[in-house]
Short mmCIF file of C-alpha atoms in Angstrom, two decimals:
data_model
loop_
_atom_site.label_atom_id
_atom_site.label_comp_id
_atom_site.label_asym_id
_atom_site.label_seq_id
_atom_site.Cartn_x
_atom_site.Cartn_y
_atom_site.Cartn_z
CA MET A 271 -3.15 -19.76 10.86
CA ILE A 272 -3.74 -16.64 12.71
CA ILE A 273 -1.40 -15.22 15.24
CA GLN A 274 -2.39 -12.58 17.72
CA LEU A 275 -0.02 -10.45 20.05
CA ARG A 276 -1.53 -8.36 22.71
CA GLU A 277 -0.02 -4.96 23.50
CA ASP A 278 -1.45 -5.20 27.21
CA SER A 279 0.35 -8.47 27.87
CA ASP A 280 3.06 -8.80 30.53
CA LEU A 281 4.97 -11.13 28.19
CA PRO A 282 7.47 -9.49 25.72
CA ILE A 283 6.43 -9.56 22.12
CA TYR A 284 8.85 -12.25 21.15
CA VAL A 285 7.68 -14.66 23.87
CA GLN A 286 4.05 -14.15 22.80
CA LEU A 287 5.14 -14.93 19.20
CA VAL A 288 7.07 -18.09 20.27
CA ASN A 289 4.06 -19.16 22.39
CA GLU A 290 1.67 -18.62 19.36
CA ILE A 291 3.80 -20.55 17.06
CA MET A 292 4.12 -23.51 19.54
CA GLU A 293 0.31 -23.74 19.72
CA LEU A 294 0.07 -23.87 15.92
CA ILE A 295 2.60 -26.62 15.94
CA ALA A 296 1.00 -28.44 18.76
CA ASN A 297 -2.42 -28.53 16.93
CA ASP A 298 -0.94 -29.60 13.58
CA THR A 299 -1.79 -26.32 11.93
CA LEU A 300 1.85 -26.03 11.32
CA GLN A 301 3.28 -29.33 10.19
CA GLU A 302 6.72 -30.85 9.88
CA GLY A 303 8.46 -29.50 6.90
CA MET A 304 6.33 -26.23 6.43
CA THR A 305 8.32 -23.06 6.37
CA LEU A 306 7.52 -20.18 8.51
CA PRO A 307 7.17 -16.63 6.85
CA SER A 308 10.55 -14.88 6.19
CA VAL A 309 11.73 -12.69 9.00
CA ARG A 310 11.09 -9.50 6.82
CA SER A 311 7.68 -10.26 5.69
CA LEU A 312 6.61 -11.28 9.28
CA ALA A 313 8.04 -8.21 10.69
CA ALA A 314 6.24 -6.09 8.02
CA ASP A 315 2.92 -7.66 8.80
CA LEU A 316 3.25 -7.06 12.44
CA ALA A 317 5.01 -3.70 12.05
CA ILE A 318 7.76 -4.71 14.42
CA ASN A 319 11.53 -4.92 14.35
CA MET A 320 13.12 -7.72 12.44
CA HIS A 321 15.37 -8.50 15.40
CA THR A 322 12.21 -9.43 17.47
CA ILE A 323 11.26 -12.07 14.93
CA ASN A 324 14.71 -13.26 14.64
CA LYS A 325 14.84 -13.77 18.47
CA SER A 326 11.57 -15.70 18.41
CA TYR A 327 12.80 -17.93 15.61
CA ARG A 328 16.18 -18.41 17.42
CA GLU A 329 14.19 -19.48 20.52
CA LEU A 330 12.13 -21.92 18.67
CA GLU A 331 15.24 -23.50 17.28
CA LYS A 332 16.59 -23.79 20.72
CA LYS A 333 13.47 -25.49 21.86
CA GLY A 334 14.05 -28.02 19.04
CA LEU A 335 10.89 -27.26 17.06
CA VAL A 336 12.29 -25.25 14.15
CA ARG A 337 15.47 -25.59 12.00
CA ILE A 338 16.89 -22.48 10.51
CA ILE A 339 18.39 -23.27 7.23
CA PRO A 340 20.24 -20.40 5.53
CA LYS A 341 18.41 -18.94 2.45
CA SER A 342 15.30 -21.13 2.88
CA GLY A 343 14.25 -19.92 6.20
CA ALA A 344 12.76 -21.43 9.50
CA VAL A 345 11.47 -24.85 8.70
CA ILE A 346 9.17 -26.79 11.14
CA HIS A 347 11.32 -29.72 12.25
CA LYS A 348 10.76 -31.59 15.77
CA ARG A 349 13.78 -33.04 17.16
CA LEU A 350 13.02 -36.15 18.65
CA LYS A 351 15.08 -36.88 21.81
CA LYS A 352 12.57 -37.83 24.37
CA ASP A 353 14.72 -37.88 27.46
CA GLU A 354 16.07 -34.51 26.83
CA GLN A 355 12.71 -33.03 26.11
CA ILE A 356 11.23 -34.40 29.26
CA GLU A 357 13.98 -32.80 31.10
CA GLN A 358 13.41 -29.54 29.25
CA ILE A 359 9.80 -29.49 30.06
CA THR A 360 10.29 -30.48 33.60
CA SER A 361 12.38 -27.49 34.23
CA ILE A 362 9.91 -25.14 32.67
CA ILE A 363 6.92 -26.76 34.59
CA ARG A 364 8.35 -27.11 37.96
CA PRO A 365 7.81 -23.44 39.31
CA VAL A 366 4.31 -23.65 37.93
CA LEU A 367 3.63 -26.82 39.70
CA ALA A 368 5.15 -25.59 42.88
CA GLU A 369 2.89 -22.47 42.64
CA ALA A 370 -0.12 -24.68 42.20
CA HIS A 371 0.55 -26.85 45.19
CA ALA A 372 1.35 -23.88 47.26
CA LEU A 373 -1.97 -22.47 46.46
CA GLY A 374 -3.54 -25.71 47.61
CA LEU A 375 -4.47 -27.46 44.17
CA THR A 376 -4.42 -31.21 44.54
CA THR A 377 -2.67 -33.42 41.99
CA GLU A 378 -6.23 -34.34 40.79
CA ASP A 379 -6.87 -30.61 40.12
CA ILE A 380 -3.75 -30.11 38.31
CA ASP A 381 -4.34 -33.24 36.12
CA LYS A 382 -7.76 -31.78 35.16
CA VAL A 383 -6.14 -28.34 34.24
CA VAL A 384 -3.55 -30.22 32.12
CA ALA A 385 -6.03 -32.36 30.24
CA SER A 386 -8.48 -29.48 29.56
CA THR A 387 -5.83 -27.06 28.46
CA ILE A 388 -4.31 -29.71 26.05
CA LEU A 389 -7.83 -30.31 24.84
CA SER A 390 -8.32 -26.51 24.18
CA ILE A 391 -4.94 -26.20 22.27
CA LYS A 392 -5.87 -29.17 20.05
CA GLU A 393 -9.33 -27.62 19.25
CA GLU A 394 -8.03 -24.24 18.26
CA LYS A 395 -7.05 -25.70 14.79
CA ILE A 396 -8.68 -23.64 12.23
CA MET B 139 -11.55 20.22 -27.14
CA THR B 140 -8.78 21.47 -24.96
CA ILE B 141 -11.23 23.37 -22.88
CA THR B 142 -13.66 20.40 -22.17
CA LEU B 143 -10.72 18.38 -21.24
CA ALA B 144 -9.30 20.90 -18.78
CA ILE B 145 -12.72 21.31 -17.22
CA CYS B 146 -13.19 17.55 -16.88
CA MET B 147 -9.77 17.29 -15.27
CA PHE B 148 -10.36 20.03 -13.02
CA LEU B 149 -14.00 18.58 -11.82
CA PHE B 150 -12.51 15.18 -11.48
CA SER B 151 -9.76 16.02 -9.11
CA VAL B 152 -12.12 18.32 -7.16
CA ILE B 153 -14.71 15.79 -6.78
CA LEU B 154 -12.40 12.84 -5.94
CA GLN B 155 -10.55 14.94 -3.25
CA SER B 156 -13.83 16.20 -1.78
CA PHE B 157 -15.29 12.63 -1.34
CA THR B 158 -11.96 11.11 -0.09
CA PRO B 159 -13.42 10.65 3.42
CA TYR B 160 -16.12 8.34 2.11
CA LEU B 161 -13.37 6.25 0.30
CA LEU B 162 -11.58 5.47 3.51
CA LYS B 163 -12.07 2.68 5.94
CA ASP B 164 -14.37 3.66 8.84
CA SER B 165 -11.54 3.25 11.48
CA LEU B 166 -9.43 5.96 10.06
CA VAL B 167 -11.10 9.41 10.02
CA PHE B 168 -8.86 12.25 8.71
CA GLY B 169 -5.80 10.08 9.49
CA VAL B 170 -6.76 9.57 13.11
CA THR B 171 -7.20 5.94 14.20
CA ILE B 172 -10.71 5.49 15.45
CA PRO B 173 -11.14 2.65 18.19
CA GLU B 174 -13.96 0.16 17.25
CA SER B 175 -16.14 1.51 20.21
CA HIS B 176 -16.44 4.99 18.67
CA LEU B 177 -16.95 4.12 14.94
CA SER B 178 -20.56 5.38 15.16
CA ASP B 179 -20.02 8.59 16.88
CA LYS B 180 -22.17 11.30 15.15
CA ARG B 181 -19.47 13.85 15.24
CA LEU B 182 -17.21 11.74 12.94
CA ALA B 183 -20.03 11.43 10.34
CA GLN B 184 -20.64 15.15 10.67
CA ALA B 185 -16.88 16.03 10.20
CA LYS B 186 -16.82 14.00 7.02
CA LYS B 187 -19.99 15.71 5.69
CA HIS B 188 -18.46 19.20 6.34
CA PHE B 189 -15.18 18.30 4.74
CA THR B 190 -16.91 17.31 1.58
CA LEU B 191 -19.14 20.48 1.53
CA PHE B 192 -16.55 22.96 2.29
CA SER B 193 -14.11 21.18 -0.32
CA LEU B 194 -16.68 21.36 -2.91
CA CYS B 195 -17.45 24.89 -2.14
CA ILE B 196 -13.75 25.99 -2.65
CA GLY B 197 -13.76 24.00 -5.91
CA ALA B 198 -16.81 25.81 -7.04
CA ILE B 199 -15.26 29.17 -6.28
CA ILE B 200 -12.25 28.38 -8.22
CA PHE B 201 -14.23 27.05 -10.94
CA ILE B 202 -16.04 30.44 -11.28
CA VAL B 203 -12.88 32.23 -11.28
CA LEU B 204 -11.63 29.94 -14.21
CA PHE B 205 -14.71 30.46 -16.03
CA ILE B 206 -14.44 34.18 -15.79
CA LEU B 207 -10.80 33.99 -17.04
CA PHE B 208 -11.85 31.58 -19.94
CA SER B 209 -14.66 33.92 -20.99
CA GLN B 210 -11.63 36.34 -21.89
CA LYS B 211 -10.71 33.73 -24.60
CA PRO B 212 -7.06 33.28 -23.68
CA ASN B 213 -4.77 31.20 -25.88
CA GLU B 214 -4.44 27.46 -25.23
CA ASP B 215 -1.27 27.62 -23.19
CA THR B 216 -2.55 30.32 -20.73
CA PHE B 217 -5.70 28.20 -20.55
CA MET B 218 -4.10 24.90 -19.74
CA ILE B 219 -1.69 26.63 -17.18
CA SER B 220 -4.40 28.47 -15.42
CA SER B 221 -6.63 25.32 -14.98
CA ILE B 222 -3.62 23.42 -13.65
CA ILE B 223 -2.98 26.25 -11.16
CA GLY B 224 -6.70 26.21 -10.23
CA MET B 225 -6.35 22.40 -9.63
CA VAL B 226 -3.33 22.83 -7.43
CA VAL B 227 -4.80 25.67 -5.46
CA SER B 228 -8.06 23.65 -4.75
CA LEU B 229 -5.89 20.68 -3.68
CA LEU B 230 -3.88 22.67 -1.29
CA LEU B 231 -6.83 24.32 0.22
CA SER B 232 -8.69 21.08 0.70
CA GLN B 233 -5.50 19.73 2.23
CA SER B 234 -5.53 22.63 4.75
CA LEU B 235 -9.01 21.72 5.42
CA PHE B 236 -7.80 18.27 6.17
CA PHE B 237 -5.37 19.60 8.74
CA VAL B 238 -8.10 21.43 10.47
CA PHE B 239 -10.43 18.45 10.70
CA ARG B 240 -7.69 16.06 11.69
CA SER B 241 -6.59 18.12 14.72
CA ARG B 242 -10.16 18.50 15.78
CA ILE B 243 -10.76 14.62 15.67
CA ALA B 244 -7.40 14.01 17.29
CA ARG B 245 -8.49 16.46 20.17
CA LEU B 246 -11.74 14.75 20.59
CA LYS B 247 -10.13 11.36 20.84
CA GLU B 248 -7.53 12.57 23.36
CA GLU B 249 -9.97 14.48 25.66
CA GLU B 250 -12.55 11.77 25.75
CA ASN B 251 -10.02 8.95 26.05
CA TRP B 252 -11.50 6.83 23.33
CA ARG B 253 -8.77 4.24 23.51
CA ASP B 254 -9.70 3.26 27.06
CA GLY B 255 -10.99 -0.32 27.64
CA LEU B 256 -9.73 -1.71 24.35
CA THR B 257 -6.80 -3.80 24.00
CA GLU B 258 -4.42 -3.21 21.04
CA VAL B 259 -3.62 -6.43 19.12
CA ARG B 260 -1.27 -7.22 16.44
CA VAL B 261 -2.64 -9.84 14.11
CA VAL B 262 -0.86 -11.89 11.31
CA ASP B 263 -2.07 -14.70 9.17
CA LEU B 264 0.90 -16.92 8.40
CA SER B 265 -0.88 -18.67 5.47
CA LEU B 266 -1.20 -15.29 3.65
CA ARG B 267 2.57 -15.32 2.58
CA GLN B 268 2.18 -18.77 0.97
CA GLN B 269 1.01 -17.14 -2.31
CA ASN B 270 1.16 -13.72 -3.80
CA ALA B 271 -1.95 -11.47 -4.14
CA THR B 272 -0.24 -9.32 -6.71
CA LEU B 273 0.68 -10.05 -10.42
CA PRO B 274 4.17 -11.49 -10.72
CA THR B 275 6.71 -8.79 -11.10
CA TRP B 276 8.02 -10.30 -14.40
CA SER B 277 4.76 -9.47 -16.10
CA PHE B 278 5.73 -5.83 -15.85
CA PHE B 279 8.72 -6.56 -17.95
CA THR B 280 6.73 -7.54 -20.99
CA PRO B 281 6.08 -3.86 -21.96
CA VAL B 282 9.85 -3.46 -21.64
CA LEU B 283 10.25 -5.85 -24.70
CA ILE B 284 8.10 -3.55 -26.75
CA THR B 285 10.45 -0.62 -25.66
CA MET B 286 13.48 -2.82 -26.67
CA GLY B 287 11.94 -3.66 -29.94
CA LEU B 288 11.36 -0.01 -30.62
CA LEU B 289 14.93 0.95 -29.75
CA VAL B 290 16.29 -1.51 -32.19
CA TYR B 291 13.86 -0.41 -34.99
CA THR B 292 14.74 3.28 -34.31
CA TRP B 293 18.35 2.38 -34.75
CA MET B 294 17.67 0.59 -37.91
CA GLN B 295 15.55 3.40 -39.41
CA TYR B 296 17.72 6.30 -38.22
CA ASP B 297 18.08 7.63 -41.75
CA LEU B 298 14.27 7.95 -41.93
CA LEU B 299 13.90 10.09 -38.84
CA PRO B 300 13.31 13.72 -39.36
CA GLU B 301 15.88 16.49 -38.77
CA GLN B 302 13.77 17.94 -35.93
CA ILE B 303 12.95 15.41 -33.23
CA PRO B 304 9.75 16.27 -31.35
CA THR B 305 10.09 16.66 -27.48
CA HIS B 306 6.59 17.74 -26.50
CA TRP B 307 3.07 17.25 -27.91
CA GLY B 308 -0.13 19.20 -27.75
CA ILE B 309 -3.27 17.59 -26.44
CA ASN B 310 -4.20 16.99 -30.20
CA GLY B 311 -1.35 14.52 -30.56
CA GLN B 312 0.66 17.04 -32.75
CA PRO B 313 4.22 17.79 -31.65
CA ASP B 314 4.78 21.41 -30.83
CA ALA B 315 8.51 21.51 -29.52
CA PHE B 316 11.49 20.11 -31.22
CA THR B 317 15.25 19.50 -30.81
CA THR B 318 17.82 18.64 -33.47
CA LYS B 319 18.29 15.09 -34.48
CA SER B 320 21.05 13.11 -32.73
CA PRO B 321 21.28 9.48 -31.64
CA PHE B 322 20.36 10.58 -28.12
CA SER B 323 17.40 12.73 -28.96
CA ALA B 324 16.05 10.03 -31.41
CA ILE B 325 15.55 7.67 -28.35
CA SER B 326 14.90 9.98 -25.45
CA MET B 327 11.41 9.41 -25.27
CA LEU B 328 11.98 5.61 -25.28
CA LEU B 329 14.35 6.21 -22.46
CA ILE B 330 11.76 7.94 -20.46
CA LEU B 331 9.39 5.18 -21.24
CA LEU B 332 11.98 2.70 -19.81
CA ILE B 333 12.07 4.76 -16.54
CA ILE B 334 8.41 4.75 -16.17
CA GLN B 335 8.27 0.95 -16.77
CA GLY B 336 10.93 0.49 -14.25
CA MET B 337 9.05 2.63 -11.64
CA MET B 338 5.84 0.43 -12.17
CA ALA B 339 7.73 -2.74 -11.79
CA VAL B 340 9.38 -1.61 -8.63
CA SER B 341 6.12 -0.57 -7.25
CA ASN B 342 4.55 -3.81 -7.98
CA TYR B 343 7.49 -5.69 -6.32
CA ASN B 344 6.98 -3.55 -3.16
CA ILE B 345 3.36 -3.82 -3.01
CA GLU B 346 3.73 -7.65 -3.04
CA ARG B 347 6.21 -7.29 -0.06
CA ALA B 348 4.05 -4.74 1.81
CA ALA B 349 2.27 -5.66 5.07
CA TYR B 350 -0.97 -7.38 5.33
CA LYS B 351 -2.58 -5.18 8.14
CA LEU B 352 -5.35 -7.20 9.69
CA ASN B 353 -7.97 -5.92 12.06
CA PRO B 354 -8.22 -8.04 15.14
CA ALA B 355 -11.89 -7.07 15.58
CA GLN B 356 -12.63 -8.37 12.08
CA LYS B 357 -10.09 -10.81 11.05
CA MET B 358 -11.54 -12.57 8.06
CA THR B 359 -13.15 -9.49 6.59
CA SER B 360 -9.94 -7.48 6.84
CA ARG B 361 -8.06 -10.32 5.41
CA ASP B 362 -10.08 -10.59 2.30
CA ALA B 363 -10.07 -6.73 1.84
CA GLN B 364 -6.31 -6.69 2.07
CA ILE B 365 -5.79 -9.62 -0.52
CA GLY B 366 -8.26 -7.60 -2.76
CA PHE B 367 -6.55 -4.33 -2.35
CA LYS B 368 -3.08 -5.68 -3.20
CA LYS B 369 -4.58 -7.52 -6.26
CA TYR B 370 -6.28 -4.54 -7.64
CA SER B 371 -3.45 -2.17 -6.99
CA SER B 372 -1.38 -4.59 -9.04
CA TRP B 373 -3.82 -4.63 -11.86
CA PHE B 374 -4.15 -0.88 -11.78
CA LEU B 375 -0.33 -0.54 -12.16
CA LEU B 376 -0.23 -2.97 -15.15
CA PHE B 377 -3.01 -1.11 -16.86
CA THR B 378 -1.42 2.13 -16.42
CA VAL B 379 2.05 0.89 -17.70
CA LEU B 380 0.37 -0.69 -20.68
CA ALA B 381 -1.50 2.57 -21.52
CA VAL B 382 1.60 4.62 -21.30
CA THR B 383 3.64 2.16 -23.33
CA ILE B 384 0.95 2.16 -26.07
CA LEU B 385 0.47 5.96 -26.14
CA LEU B 386 4.26 6.56 -26.21
CA SER B 387 5.03 3.80 -28.75
CA PHE B 388 2.48 5.40 -30.92
CA LEU B 389 3.90 8.91 -30.68
CA HIS B 390 7.37 7.46 -31.42
CA LEU B 391 6.17 5.40 -34.46
CA SER B 392 4.32 8.43 -35.82
CA MET B 393 7.55 10.37 -35.54
CA ILE B 394 9.46 7.73 -37.68
CA HIS B 395 6.68 7.37 -40.05
CA SER B 396 4.84 10.58 -40.26
CA ASN B 397 2.04 9.08 -42.55
CA LEU B 398 1.64 5.87 -40.61
CA PHE B 399 -1.65 6.95 -38.73
CA ASN B 400 -4.45 9.12 -40.20
CA SER B 401 -5.04 12.34 -38.35
CA THR B 402 -8.14 11.25 -36.66
CA VAL B 403 -6.33 8.48 -34.82
CA THR B 404 -3.51 10.99 -33.86
CA LEU B 405 -6.12 13.52 -32.79
CA ILE B 406 -8.20 11.35 -30.29
CA SER B 407 -5.28 8.96 -29.07
CA PRO B 408 -3.96 11.36 -26.37
CA ILE B 409 -7.62 12.06 -25.24
CA VAL B 410 -8.59 8.48 -25.12
CA PHE B 411 -5.56 7.77 -23.04
CA ILE B 412 -6.41 10.45 -20.49
CA ALA B 413 -9.78 9.33 -20.34
CA LEU B 414 -8.85 5.82 -19.70
CA ILE B 415 -6.44 6.67 -16.98
CA PHE B 416 -9.12 8.76 -15.38
CA ILE B 417 -11.65 5.96 -15.57
CA ALA B 418 -9.28 3.46 -14.19
CA THR B 419 -8.32 5.88 -11.33
CA ALA B 420 -11.97 6.49 -10.49
CA LEU B 421 -12.89 2.71 -10.53
CA TYR B 422 -9.81 1.84 -8.47
CA SER B 423 -10.69 4.55 -5.89
CA ILE B 424 -14.42 3.96 -5.68
CA LYS B 425 -14.53 0.16 -6.09
CA VAL B 426 -11.60 -0.78 -3.95
CA GLY B 427 -11.52 1.97 -1.39
CA GLN B 428 -8.63 2.44 1.28
CA SER B 429 -7.13 -0.90 1.85
CA GLY B 430 -9.89 -2.61 0.13
CA SER B 431 -12.43 -1.45 2.45
CA ARG B 432 -15.12 -1.02 -0.09
CA LEU B 433 -14.54 -4.45 -1.75
CA SER B 434 -16.53 -6.84 0.49
CA PRO B 435 -19.22 -6.19 2.89
CA SER B 436 -18.61 -8.14 6.19
CA THR B 437 -20.25 -11.37 5.52
CA PHE B 438 -18.32 -13.29 7.92
CA GLY B 439 -19.88 -12.29 11.06
CA ASP B 440 -16.45 -12.19 12.50
CA LYS B 441 -16.80 -9.32 14.82
CA VAL B 442 -14.81 -9.36 18.08
CA GLU B 443 -15.50 -7.03 20.95
CA GLY B 444 -12.85 -5.41 23.07
CA VAL B 445 -9.98 -5.41 20.68
CA THR B 446 -8.64 -2.75 18.16
CA THR B 447 -5.73 -2.28 15.88
CA ILE B 448 -2.50 -0.88 16.78
CA ASP B 449 -2.75 2.96 17.02
CA GLU B 450 -0.08 4.11 14.51
CA ASP B 451 -1.02 7.75 14.58
CA GLN B 452 2.29 8.77 16.24
CA TYR B 453 4.23 7.43 13.10
CA TRP B 454 2.21 9.56 10.71
CA LYS B 455 3.83 13.10 10.67
CA LEU B 456 1.13 15.65 9.83
CA GLY B 457 -1.24 12.65 9.26
CA LEU B 458 0.53 12.31 5.77
CA PHE B 459 4.03 10.95 6.10
CA TYR B 460 4.91 7.63 7.47
CA PHE B 461 8.11 7.46 9.67
CA ASN B 462 8.63 4.09 11.48
CA LYS B 463 12.21 2.87 11.98
CA GLU B 464 10.93 -0.52 13.36
CA ASP B 465 8.78 -1.44 10.36
CA PRO B 466 10.75 -3.00 7.51
CA SER B 467 8.07 -2.17 5.01
CA LEU B 468 8.92 0.22 2.31
CA PHE B 469 5.34 0.62 0.82
CA VAL B 470 2.54 1.36 3.16
CA GLU B 471 -1.09 2.09 2.63
CA LYS B 472 -1.91 5.77 2.01
CA ARG B 473 -3.48 7.43 5.13
CA PHE B 474 -5.81 9.89 3.48
CA GLY B 475 -6.71 8.43 0.14
CA VAL B 476 -6.59 5.21 -1.91
CA GLY B 477 -3.36 3.90 -2.82
CA TRP B 478 0.21 3.57 -1.43
CA SER B 479 2.58 5.81 0.39
CA ILE B 480 6.20 5.11 1.47
CA ASN B 481 8.09 4.70 4.86
CA PHE B 482 10.31 7.68 5.01
CA SER B 483 12.37 6.10 7.76
CA ARG B 484 13.89 3.67 5.09
CA PRO B 485 16.76 5.32 3.09
CA LEU B 486 15.63 3.26 0.08
CA ALA B 487 12.40 5.41 0.14
CA TYR B 488 14.53 8.43 -1.04
CA VAL B 489 16.03 6.48 -3.89
CA ILE B 490 12.69 5.23 -5.09
CA ILE B 491 11.28 8.78 -5.13
CA PHE B 492 14.28 10.70 -6.40
CA LEU B 493 16.20 8.37 -8.78
CA PRO B 494 13.35 8.43 -11.44
CA LEU B 495 12.98 12.14 -11.14
CA VAL B 496 16.74 12.83 -11.39
CA LEU B 497 17.01 10.50 -14.52
CA ILE B 498 14.13 12.17 -16.29
CA LEU B 499 15.34 15.73 -15.60
CA ALA B 500 18.92 14.56 -16.73
CA ILE B 501 17.35 13.49 -20.15
CA ALA B 502 15.46 16.77 -20.38
CA PHE B 503 18.53 18.71 -19.58
CA LEU B 504 20.76 16.68 -22.04
CA LEU B 505 18.38 17.35 -24.98
#
């Protein structure tokens, strides 16, 4: 269950943290009902501000992957509302697809990228 | 006896201090973070060697001065005090030596841009927080029960207590300073014992909550080292608190019942205590090493190129004091030595340092 945040990344720390946790959920390392470490202990381990961790946990809650329960912390809880989620993902993926097509990638190329990326996310399970 | 003990203490502190660079992890040389790519730089090994040699020389010179002083056959008090002064002076000199080497290494690193080409990565293992590496803090409250029992017992046996309550003991276990009997002076030592027990429990609690600092270049190896470091730190604390509890309970009981223990037991118990604490400290420092670096050789083969830990040099003022407002940790690993230090950016740090001091001084003042 290792998470790594790179200092040289263009992405802010809190976004990197969200992305890493999402990968762990995607490959079932973090399963439904498991609790994420407390904000304080995660901030201590990473030597970063507690607000940053809080921001990541809120973001995960907004995405419908985590439920923040007072006193017990952030629990993995996938909200299942397929239509809503398709809409959510579409809005995120749209500019990426536009960029891909603008660069000349075919639908087939993109399908390949999607398939191989999903495979690599699933394989990362430790 | 006193002479042998003073000499042993002096030699122990000089040797441990001199060899400190070898008890530290490779990536921290004189409090300077060394990137993975430069760990085998010959100048680092040389600096460590020079520090040890210089430090031992300083120790030897002070030892000779003390020896000349001792040959004048001074009384025990002058003797004890001069060897403690000698110990402090050698520690201070060796500390100044540390500053010299630290600035030298820091300059090298700066001038030759050692950090270029490596990415700093923060690593955390979420599963580490699912169980504690330390002993549960409640186990530190079992010695408190002994103190409580002794408090009750002292209250019941108050009439048996001598008119003069001892407040200080010589190394032979015999009291050498006294105060008049009162309900407060009768229990003052037990109160001090309670403060020590409280300090140890608070330390254990904070070590449990302290950060697991993983090295991105060796994730699994550093993970195991960190778990071991917390575990043995906790055991070391428990051992210390038990030893102190036994010694002070013993002294307290021999005050109530002057004939309870025969003189041999009284004579050797403080020495046994000091020897045990020294052995435990040596074992902890040498076996565990800084952040557990000496616990397990890297058997994982988990070396990763191109990454390194976050450089925290800027947060370590003088290479000794950690000030980091962002970091919520209260306890942090020592920078130059084996053990724990404190994050001075947290107001609570000052409470933890000064509260026990103030309480103990208050007890001494009220006696």
